[in-house]
Amino acid sequence: MSTQRRARVVLVDDHRMFRAGVRAEIGRTEETGVDVVGEAGDVDQAVAVIKETRPDVVLLDVHLPGGGGVEVLRRSAGLLSSVRFLALSVSDAAEDVIGVIRGGARGYVTKNITGTDLVDAIFRVADDDAVFSPRLAGFVLDAFASSDTTPVDEDLDRLTQREREVLRLIARGYAYKEVGKELFISVKTVESHVSAVLRKLQLSNRHELTRWATARRLV
């Protein structure tokens, strides 16, 4: 790739070691043309860094403390005309892919992507192309093109990413303590998320929540 091209990039991922690895892989500016201008490990940090640096492309993890990649997109909505978002996630779940694309991301690639392909994806997204890992493109096409598929679930959209994670685990029968251990949060925080989910979905207890989640095949 010509070193004449430049792309200013912000890395958003809650794993410091992963960010360091990506920076080492793509951040050799003279070689790749990518200049990593900022990093963030949660939603609040991400929104602040994006607004401060106004990068060309944000590499955005889907699952983040504080509400997830969708929340970063929601709070950065005013910048979507000038900043491009490329989801970079270990998840290849259809609802994660569709959620961030609905939120405004221009592409979605999984973390097994090579450094060379990631640099290429960054420049393509910077040029306003849509970029997907091969098997993920089908999810988006199916969701937005099929008359049999309703891509928007207004009830589910009321929940933050973390609330969805808690919902799934509770619906699978996890105890609050087990949910906390799985998500690295306190039992009190789990209780708070469950209360928020029940309130937003107008449900009375975890049994109704389980039925709700099962009916939507979220479990």
Coordinates of N, CA, C and O in Angstrom, one line a residue, residues 3-157:
T3 N 2.5 4.6 0.9 CA 2.7 5.3 2.2 C 2.2 6.7 2.1 O 2.2 7.5 3.0
Q4 N 1.8 7.1 0.9 CA 1.3 8.5 0.7 C -0.1 8.6 1.4 O -0.5 9.7 1.7
R5 N -0.8 7.5 1.4 CA -2.1 7.5 2.1 C -2.0 7.5 3.6 O -1.1 6.8 4.1
R6 N -2.9 8.2 4.3 CA -2.9 8.2 5.7 C -4.3 8.0 6.3 O -5.2 8.5 5.7
A7 N -4.4 7.3 7.3 CA -5.7 7.1 8.0 C -5.4 7.2 9.5 O -4.6 6.5 10.1
R8 N -6.1 8.2 10.1 CA -6.0 8.4 11.6 C -7.1 7.5 12.3 O -8.2 7.5 11.9
V9 N -6.6 6.7 13.2 CA -7.4 5.6 13.8 C -7.4 5.7 15.3 O -6.4 5.9 15.9
V10 N -8.6 5.4 15.9 CA -8.8 5.2 17.3 C -9.1 3.7 17.6 O -10.0 3.2 16.9
L11 N -8.5 3.1 18.5 CA -8.7 1.7 18.9 C -9.6 1.7 20.1 O -9.3 2.3 21.2
V12 N -10.8 1.0 20.0 CA -11.7 0.9 21.2 C -11.8 -0.6 21.5 O -12.5 -1.3 20.7
D13 N -11.3 -1.0 22.6 CA -11.4 -2.4 23.1 C -11.0 -2.5 24.5 O -10.2 -1.7 25.0
D14 N -11.8 -3.3 25.3 CA -11.5 -3.3 26.8 C -10.4 -4.1 27.2 O -10.1 -4.2 28.4
H15 N -9.7 -4.7 26.3 CA -8.5 -5.5 26.6 C -7.2 -4.8 26.2 O -7.0 -4.7 25.0
R16 N -6.5 -4.3 27.2 CA -5.3 -3.5 26.9 C -4.3 -4.3 26.0 O -3.7 -3.7 25.1
M17 N -4.1 -5.6 26.3 CA -3.1 -6.4 25.5 C -3.5 -6.5 24.1 O -2.7 -6.5 23.2
F18 N -4.8 -6.6 23.8 CA -5.3 -6.7 22.5 C -5.0 -5.4 21.7 O -4.6 -5.4 20.6
R19 N -5.3 -4.3 22.4 CA -5.1 -3.0 21.8 C -3.6 -2.8 21.5 O -3.2 -2.3 20.4
A20 N -2.7 -3.3 22.4 CA -1.3 -3.2 22.1 C -0.9 -4.0 20.9 O -0.1 -3.6 20.1
G21 N -1.5 -5.2 20.8 CA -1.2 -6.1 19.7 C -1.6 -5.5 18.3 O -0.9 -5.5 17.4
V22 N -2.8 -4.9 18.3 CA -3.3 -4.2 17.1 C -2.5 -3.0 16.7 O -2.1 -2.8 15.6
R23 N -2.1 -2.2 17.8 CA -1.3 -1.1 17.5 C 0.1 -1.5 16.9 O 0.6 -0.9 16.0
A24 N 0.7 -2.6 17.5 CA 1.9 -3.1 17.0 C 1.8 -3.6 15.5 O 2.7 -3.4 14.7
E25 N 0.6 -4.2 15.2 CA 0.4 -4.8 13.9 C 0.2 -3.7 12.8 O 0.7 -3.8 11.7
I26 N -0.6 -2.7 13.1 CA -1.1 -1.8 12.1 C -0.5 -0.4 12.3 O -0.6 0.5 11.3
G27 N 0.1 -0.1 13.4 CA 0.5 1.3 13.7 C 1.9 1.7 13.3 O 2.4 2.7 13.7
R28 N 2.5 0.9 12.4 CA 3.8 1.3 11.8 C 3.5 2.2 10.7 O 3.5 1.9 9.5
T29 N 3.3 3.5 11.0 CA 2.7 4.5 10.1 C 3.4 4.6 8.8 O 2.8 4.6 7.7
E30 N 4.8 4.6 8.8 CA 5.5 4.8 7.5 C 5.3 3.6 6.6 O 5.4 3.7 5.4
E31 N 5.0 2.4 7.2 CA 4.8 1.2 6.5 C 3.4 1.0 6.0 O 3.1 0.6 4.9
T32 N 2.4 1.3 7.0 CA 1.0 0.9 6.7 C 0.2 2.2 6.3 O -0.9 2.0 5.7
G33 N 0.6 3.3 6.7 CA -0.2 4.5 6.5 C -1.2 4.8 7.6 O -1.9 5.8 7.5
V34 N -1.2 3.9 8.6 CA -2.2 4.1 9.7 C -1.5 4.8 10.9 O -0.4 4.3 11.3
D35 N -2.1 5.8 11.4 CA -1.7 6.5 12.5 C -2.7 6.4 13.7 O -3.8 6.9 13.6
V36 N -2.3 5.6 14.7 CA -3.2 5.4 15.8 C -3.1 6.6 16.7 O -2.1 6.8 17.4
V37 N -4.2 7.3 16.8 CA -4.2 8.6 17.5 C -4.9 8.6 18.8 O -4.9 9.6 19.6
G38 N -5.4 7.4 19.2 CA -6.1 7.3 20.5 C -6.5 5.9 20.8 O -6.7 5.1 19.9
E39 N -6.8 5.6 22.1 CA -7.3 4.3 22.5 C -8.3 4.5 23.6 O -8.3 5.6 24.3
A40 N -9.2 3.6 23.8 CA -10.2 3.6 24.8 C -10.6 2.2 25.2 O -10.5 1.3 24.4
G41 N -10.9 2.0 26.5 CA -11.3 0.7 27.0 C -12.7 0.6 27.5 O -13.1 -0.5 27.9
D42 N -13.5 1.7 27.4 CA -14.9 1.6 27.8 C -15.7 2.7 27.0 O -15.1 3.4 26.2
V43 N -17.0 2.7 27.1 CA -17.8 3.6 26.3 C -17.5 5.0 26.6 O -17.3 5.8 25.7
D44 N -17.4 5.4 27.9 CA -17.2 6.8 28.2 C -15.8 7.3 27.6 O -15.7 8.4 27.0
Q45 N -14.8 6.5 27.8 CA -13.5 6.8 27.3 C -13.5 7.0 25.7 O -13.0 7.9 25.1
A46 N -14.2 6.0 25.1 CA -14.3 6.0 23.7 C -14.9 7.3 23.1 O -14.4 7.9 22.2
V47 N -16.1 7.6 23.7 CA -16.8 8.8 23.2 C -15.9 10.1 23.4 O -15.8 10.9 22.5
A48 N -15.2 10.1 24.5 CA -14.4 11.3 24.8 C -13.2 11.4 23.8 O -12.9 12.4 23.2
V49 N -12.5 10.2 23.6 CA -11.4 10.2 22.7 C -11.8 10.5 21.2 O -11.1 11.2 20.5
I50 N -12.9 9.9 20.8 CA -13.4 10.1 19.4 C -13.7 11.6 19.2 O -13.4 12.2 18.2
K51 N -14.4 12.2 20.2 CA -14.8 13.6 20.0 C -13.5 14.5 20.0 O -13.5 15.6 19.4
E52 N -12.5 14.1 20.8 CA -11.3 14.9 20.9 C -10.4 14.8 19.7 O -9.9 15.8 19.2
T53 N -10.3 13.6 19.1 CA -9.3 13.4 18.1 C -9.9 13.4 16.7 O -9.2 13.6 15.7
R54 N -11.3 13.2 16.6 CA -11.9 13.2 15.3 C -11.2 12.4 14.2 O -10.7 12.9 13.2
P55 N -11.0 11.0 14.5 CA -10.2 10.2 13.6 C -11.0 9.9 12.3 O -12.2 10.2 12.2
D56 N -10.3 9.3 11.3 CA -10.9 8.9 10.1 C -11.7 7.6 10.4 O -12.8 7.5 9.8
V57 N -11.2 6.7 11.2 CA -11.8 5.4 11.4 C -11.7 5.1 12.9 O -10.6 5.3 13.5
V58 N -12.7 4.5 13.4 CA -12.7 4.0 14.8 C -12.8 2.4 14.7 O -13.8 1.9 14.1
L59 N -11.8 1.7 15.2 CA -11.9 0.3 15.3 C -12.7 0.0 16.6 O -12.1 0.2 17.7
L60 N -13.9 -0.6 16.5 CA -14.8 -0.6 17.7 C -15.1 -2.0 18.0 O -15.7 -2.8 17.2
D61 N -14.8 -2.4 19.3 CA -15.2 -3.7 19.8 C -16.7 -3.6 20.1 O -17.3 -2.6 20.4
V62 N -17.4 -4.8 20.0 CA -18.9 -4.8 20.2 C -19.2 -4.8 21.6 O -20.2 -4.2 22.1
H63 N -18.5 -5.6 22.4 CA -18.7 -5.8 23.9 C -17.8 -4.9 24.7 O -16.6 -5.2 24.7
L64 N -18.3 -3.9 25.3 CA -17.5 -3.0 26.1 C -18.2 -2.6 27.4 O -19.4 -2.6 27.5
P65 N -17.5 -2.4 28.5 CA -18.1 -1.8 29.7 C -18.8 -0.5 29.4 O -18.2 0.3 28.7
G66 N -20.0 -0.4 29.9 CA -20.7 0.9 29.8 C -21.7 0.9 28.7 O -22.3 2.0 28.5
G67 N -22.0 -0.2 28.1 CA -23.1 -0.3 27.1 C -22.7 -0.9 25.8 O -23.6 -1.1 24.9
G68 N -21.5 -1.1 25.5 CA -21.1 -1.8 24.2 C -20.9 -0.8 23.1 O -21.1 0.4 23.2
G69 N -20.5 -1.4 21.9 CA -20.2 -0.6 20.8 C -21.4 0.1 20.3 O -21.3 1.2 19.7
V70 N -22.6 -0.4 20.4 CA -23.8 0.2 20.0 C -24.0 1.6 20.7 O -24.4 2.6 20.2
E71 N -23.7 1.6 22.0 CA -23.8 2.8 22.8 C -22.8 3.8 22.4 O -23.1 5.0 22.3
V72 N -21.6 3.4 22.0 CA -20.6 4.3 21.5 C -21.1 5.0 20.2 O -21.0 6.2 20.0
L73 N -21.7 4.2 19.3 CA -22.3 4.7 18.1 C -23.4 5.7 18.4 O -23.5 6.7 17.7
R74 N -24.3 5.3 19.3 CA -25.4 6.2 19.6 C -24.9 7.6 20.1 O -25.4 8.6 19.7
R75 N -23.9 7.5 21.0 CA -23.4 8.8 21.6 C -22.5 9.5 20.6 O -22.2 10.7 20.9
S76 N -22.1 8.9 19.6 CA -21.3 9.6 18.6 C -22.0 9.9 17.3 O -21.5 10.2 16.3
A77 N -23.4 9.8 17.4 CA -24.2 10.0 16.2 C -23.9 11.3 15.4 O -24.0 11.3 14.2
G78 N -23.6 12.3 16.2 CA -23.3 13.6 15.5 C -22.1 13.6 14.7 O -21.9 14.5 13.9
L79 N -21.2 12.6 14.8 CA -19.9 12.5 14.1 C -20.0 11.5 13.0 O -19.0 11.4 12.3
L80 N -21.1 10.8 12.8 CA -21.1 9.8 11.8 C -20.9 10.2 10.4 O -20.5 9.4 9.5
S81 N -21.1 11.5 10.1 CA -20.9 12.0 8.7 C -19.4 12.2 8.4 O -19.0 12.2 7.3
S82 N -18.6 12.3 9.5 CA -17.1 12.5 9.3 C -16.2 11.4 9.8 O -15.1 11.3 9.3
V83 N -16.7 10.6 10.8 CA -15.9 9.5 11.3 C -16.6 8.2 10.9 O -17.8 8.0 11.0
R84 N -15.7 7.3 10.4 CA -16.2 6.0 10.0 C -15.9 5.0 11.1 O -14.9 5.0 11.7
F85 N -16.9 4.1 11.4 CA -16.7 3.0 12.4 C -16.6 1.7 11.8 O -17.5 1.3 10.9
L86 N -15.6 0.9 12.2 CA -15.4 -0.5 11.7 C -15.4 -1.4 12.9 O -14.5 -1.3 13.8
A87 N -16.4 -2.2 13.1 CA -16.4 -3.1 14.2 C -15.4 -4.2 14.1 O -15.2 -4.8 13.0
L88 N -14.6 -4.4 15.1 CA -13.6 -5.5 15.2 C -13.8 -6.3 16.4 O -13.6 -5.8 17.6
S89 N -14.4 -7.5 16.3 CA -14.9 -8.2 17.4 C -14.6 -9.7 17.3 O -14.5 -10.3 16.2
V90 N -14.5 -10.4 18.5 CA -14.4 -11.8 18.5 C -15.8 -12.5 18.2 O -15.8 -13.6 17.7
S91 N -16.8 -11.7 18.4 CA -18.2 -12.2 18.2 C -18.5 -12.3 16.7 O -18.3 -11.3 16.0
D92 N -19.2 -13.4 16.3 CA -19.7 -13.4 14.9 C -21.2 -13.7 15.0 O -21.8 -14.2 14.0
A93 N -21.8 -13.3 16.1 CA -23.3 -13.5 16.3 C -24.0 -12.5 15.4 O -23.7 -11.3 15.3
A94 N -25.1 -13.0 14.7 CA -25.8 -12.2 13.7 C -26.4 -10.9 14.4 O -26.3 -9.9 13.8
E95 N -26.9 -11.0 15.6 CA -27.5 -9.9 16.2 C -26.5 -8.8 16.6 O -26.7 -7.6 16.5
D96 N -25.2 -9.2 16.9 CA -24.1 -8.2 17.1 C -23.8 -7.5 15.9 O -23.6 -6.3 15.8
V97 N -23.7 -8.3 14.8 CA -23.4 -7.7 13.5 C -24.4 -6.7 13.1 O -24.2 -5.5 12.7
I98 N -25.7 -7.1 13.1 CA -26.8 -6.3 12.7 C -27.0 -5.1 13.6 O -27.2 -4.0 13.1
G99 N -26.7 -5.3 14.9 CA -26.9 -4.2 15.8 C -26.0 -3.0 15.6 O -26.4 -1.9 15.5
V100 N -24.7 -3.3 15.3 CA -23.7 -2.2 15.1 C -23.9 -1.6 13.7 O -23.7 -0.4 13.5
I101 N -24.3 -2.4 12.7 CA -24.6 -1.8 11.4 C -25.8 -0.9 11.4 O -25.8 0.2 10.9
R102 N -26.8 -1.3 12.1 CA -28.0 -0.4 12.3 C -27.6 0.8 13.0 O -28.1 1.9 12.8
G103 N -26.6 0.7 14.0 CA -26.1 1.9 14.7 C -25.3 2.9 13.9 O -25.1 4.0 14.4
G104 N -24.8 2.4 12.8 CA -24.0 3.3 11.9 C -22.7 2.9 11.5 O -22.0 3.6 10.8
A105 N -22.2 1.7 12.0 CA -20.9 1.2 11.6 C -20.9 0.9 10.1 O -21.9 0.5 9.5
R106 N -19.8 1.1 9.4 CA -19.6 0.8 8.0 C -19.1 -0.6 7.7 O -19.1 -1.0 6.5
G107 N -18.8 -1.3 8.7 CA -18.3 -2.7 8.4 C -18.1 -3.5 9.7 O -18.2 -2.9 10.8
Y108 N -17.8 -4.8 9.6 CA -17.7 -5.6 10.7 C -16.7 -6.8 10.3 O -17.0 -7.5 9.4
V109 N -15.6 -6.8 11.1 CA -14.6 -7.9 10.8 C -14.3 -8.6 12.1 O -14.4 -8.0 13.2
T110 N -14.0 -9.9 12.1 CA -13.7 -10.6 13.3 C -12.2 -10.6 13.6 O -11.3 -10.3 12.7
K111 N -11.8 -10.9 14.8 CA -10.5 -10.7 15.3 C -9.4 -11.7 14.8 O -8.3 -11.5 15.1
N112 N -9.9 -12.6 14.0 CA -8.9 -13.5 13.3 C -8.4 -12.9 12.0 O -7.7 -13.6 11.3
I113 N -8.8 -11.7 11.7 CA -8.3 -11.0 10.5 C -6.8 -10.8 10.5 O -6.3 -10.6 11.6
T114 N -6.2 -10.8 9.4 CA -4.7 -10.6 9.4 C -4.5 -9.1 9.5 O -5.4 -8.3 9.1
G115 N -3.3 -8.7 9.8 CA -2.9 -7.3 9.9 C -3.1 -6.6 8.6 O -3.6 -5.5 8.5
T116 N -2.6 -7.3 7.5 CA -2.7 -6.7 6.2 C -4.1 -6.5 5.8 O -4.5 -5.4 5.2
D117 N -5.0 -7.4 6.0 CA -6.4 -7.3 5.7 C -7.1 -6.2 6.5 O -8.0 -5.5 6.0
L118 N -6.7 -6.1 7.8 CA -7.2 -5.1 8.6 C -6.9 -3.7 8.1 O -7.7 -2.8 8.1
V119 N -5.6 -3.5 7.7 CA -5.2 -2.2 7.2 C -6.0 -1.9 5.9 O -6.5 -0.8 5.7
D120 N -6.2 -2.9 5.1 CA -7.0 -2.7 3.8 C -8.4 -2.3 4.2 O -9.0 -1.4 3.6
A121 N -9.0 -3.0 5.2 CA -10.4 -2.7 5.6 C -10.5 -1.3 6.2 O -11.5 -0.6 5.9
I122 N -9.5 -0.8 6.9 CA -9.5 0.5 7.4 C -9.6 1.5 6.3 O -10.4 2.5 6.4
F123 N -8.8 1.4 5.3 CA -8.8 2.3 4.2 C -10.0 2.3 3.4 O -10.5 3.3 2.9
R124 N -10.6 1.1 3.2 CA -11.8 0.9 2.5 C -13.0 1.6 3.2 O -13.8 2.3 2.6
V125 N -13.0 1.4 4.5 CA -14.1 2.1 5.3 C -13.9 3.6 5.3 O -14.8 4.4 5.2
A126 N -12.6 4.0 5.4 CA -12.3 5.5 5.3 C -12.8 6.1 4.0 O -13.2 7.2 3.9
D127 N -12.8 5.2 2.9 CA -13.3 5.7 1.6 C -14.8 5.5 1.5 O -15.4 5.6 0.4
D128 N -15.5 5.1 2.6 CA -16.9 4.9 2.7 C -17.4 3.6 2.0 O -18.6 3.5 1.7
D129 N -16.5 2.7 1.9 CA -17.0 1.3 1.5 C -17.5 0.6 2.7 O -17.3 1.0 3.8
A130 N -18.3 -0.4 2.4 CA -18.8 -1.3 3.5 C -17.9 -2.6 3.4 O -17.7 -3.2 2.4
V131 N -17.4 -3.0 4.6 CA -16.5 -4.1 4.7 C -16.9 -5.1 5.7 O -17.3 -4.8 6.8
F132 N -17.0 -6.4 5.3 CA -17.4 -7.5 6.2 C -16.5 -8.7 6.0 O -16.1 -9.0 4.9
S133 N -16.3 -9.4 7.1 CA -15.7 -10.7 7.0 C -16.7 -11.6 6.2 O -17.9 -11.4 6.3
P134 N -16.2 -12.5 5.3 CA -17.0 -13.1 4.3 C -18.3 -13.7 4.8 O -19.4 -13.4 4.3
R135 N -18.3 -14.5 5.9 CA -19.6 -15.1 6.3 C -20.5 -14.1 7.0 O -21.7 -14.4 7.1
L136 N -20.0 -13.0 7.4 CA -20.9 -12.0 8.1 C -21.7 -11.2 7.2 O -22.8 -10.7 7.5
A137 N -21.3 -11.0 5.9 CA -22.0 -10.3 5.0 C -23.4 -10.9 4.8 O -24.4 -10.1 4.6
G138 N -23.5 -12.2 4.8 CA -24.8 -12.9 4.6 C -25.8 -12.5 5.7 O -27.0 -12.4 5.4
F139 N -25.3 -12.3 7.0 CA -26.3 -11.9 8.0 C -26.9 -10.5 7.7 O -28.1 -10.4 7.8
V140 N -26.1 -9.6 7.2 CA -26.6 -8.3 6.9 C -27.6 -8.3 5.7 O -28.7 -7.7 5.7
L141 N -27.2 -9.1 4.7 CA -28.0 -9.2 3.5 C -29.4 -9.8 3.9 O -30.4 -9.4 3.4
D142 N -29.3 -10.9 4.7 CA -30.5 -11.6 5.1 C -31.4 -10.6 5.9 O -32.6 -10.6 5.7
A143 N -30.8 -9.9 6.8 CA -31.6 -9.0 7.7 C -32.3 -7.9 7.0 O -33.4 -7.5 7.3
F144 N -31.6 -7.3 6.0 CA -32.1 -6.1 5.4 C -32.8 -6.3 4.1 O -33.5 -5.5 3.6
A145 N -32.6 -7.5 3.5 CA -33.2 -7.8 2.2 C -34.3 -8.8 2.2 O -35.2 -8.8 1.3
S146 N -34.4 -9.6 3.3 CA -35.4 -10.6 3.3 C -36.8 -10.1 3.8 O -36.8 -9.4 4.8
S147 N -37.8 -10.4 3.1 CA -39.1 -9.9 3.5 C -39.6 -10.7 4.7 O -40.6 -10.4 5.4
D148 N -38.9 -11.9 5.0 CA -39.3 -12.7 6.1 C -38.6 -12.3 7.4 O -38.9 -12.9 8.5
T149 N -37.7 -11.3 7.3 CA -36.9 -11.0 8.5 C -37.2 -9.6 8.9 O -37.2 -8.7 8.1
T150 N -37.5 -9.4 10.2 CA -37.7 -8.0 10.7 C -36.4 -7.7 11.5 O -36.1 -8.2 12.6
P151 N -35.6 -6.8 10.9 CA -34.3 -6.5 11.5 C -34.4 -5.7 12.8 O -33.5 -5.7 13.6
V152 N -35.5 -5.0 13.0 CA -35.6 -4.1 14.2 C -36.5 -4.8 15.2 O -37.7 -5.1 15.0
D153 N -36.0 -5.0 16.4 CA -36.8 -5.4 17.6 C -36.8 -4.3 18.5 O -35.8 -4.0 19.2
E154 N -37.9 -3.5 18.6 CA -37.9 -2.3 19.4 C -37.7 -2.6 20.9 O -37.1 -1.8 21.6
D155 N -38.3 -3.7 21.3 CA -38.1 -4.0 22.7 C -36.6 -4.3 23.1 O -36.1 -3.8 24.0
L156 N -36.0 -5.1 22.2 CA -34.6 -5.4 22.4 C -33.7 -4.2 22.3 O -32.7 -4.0 23.0
D157 N -34.1 -3.3 21.4 CA -33.3 -2.0 21.2 C -33.3 -1.1 22.5 O -32.5 -0.2 22.6

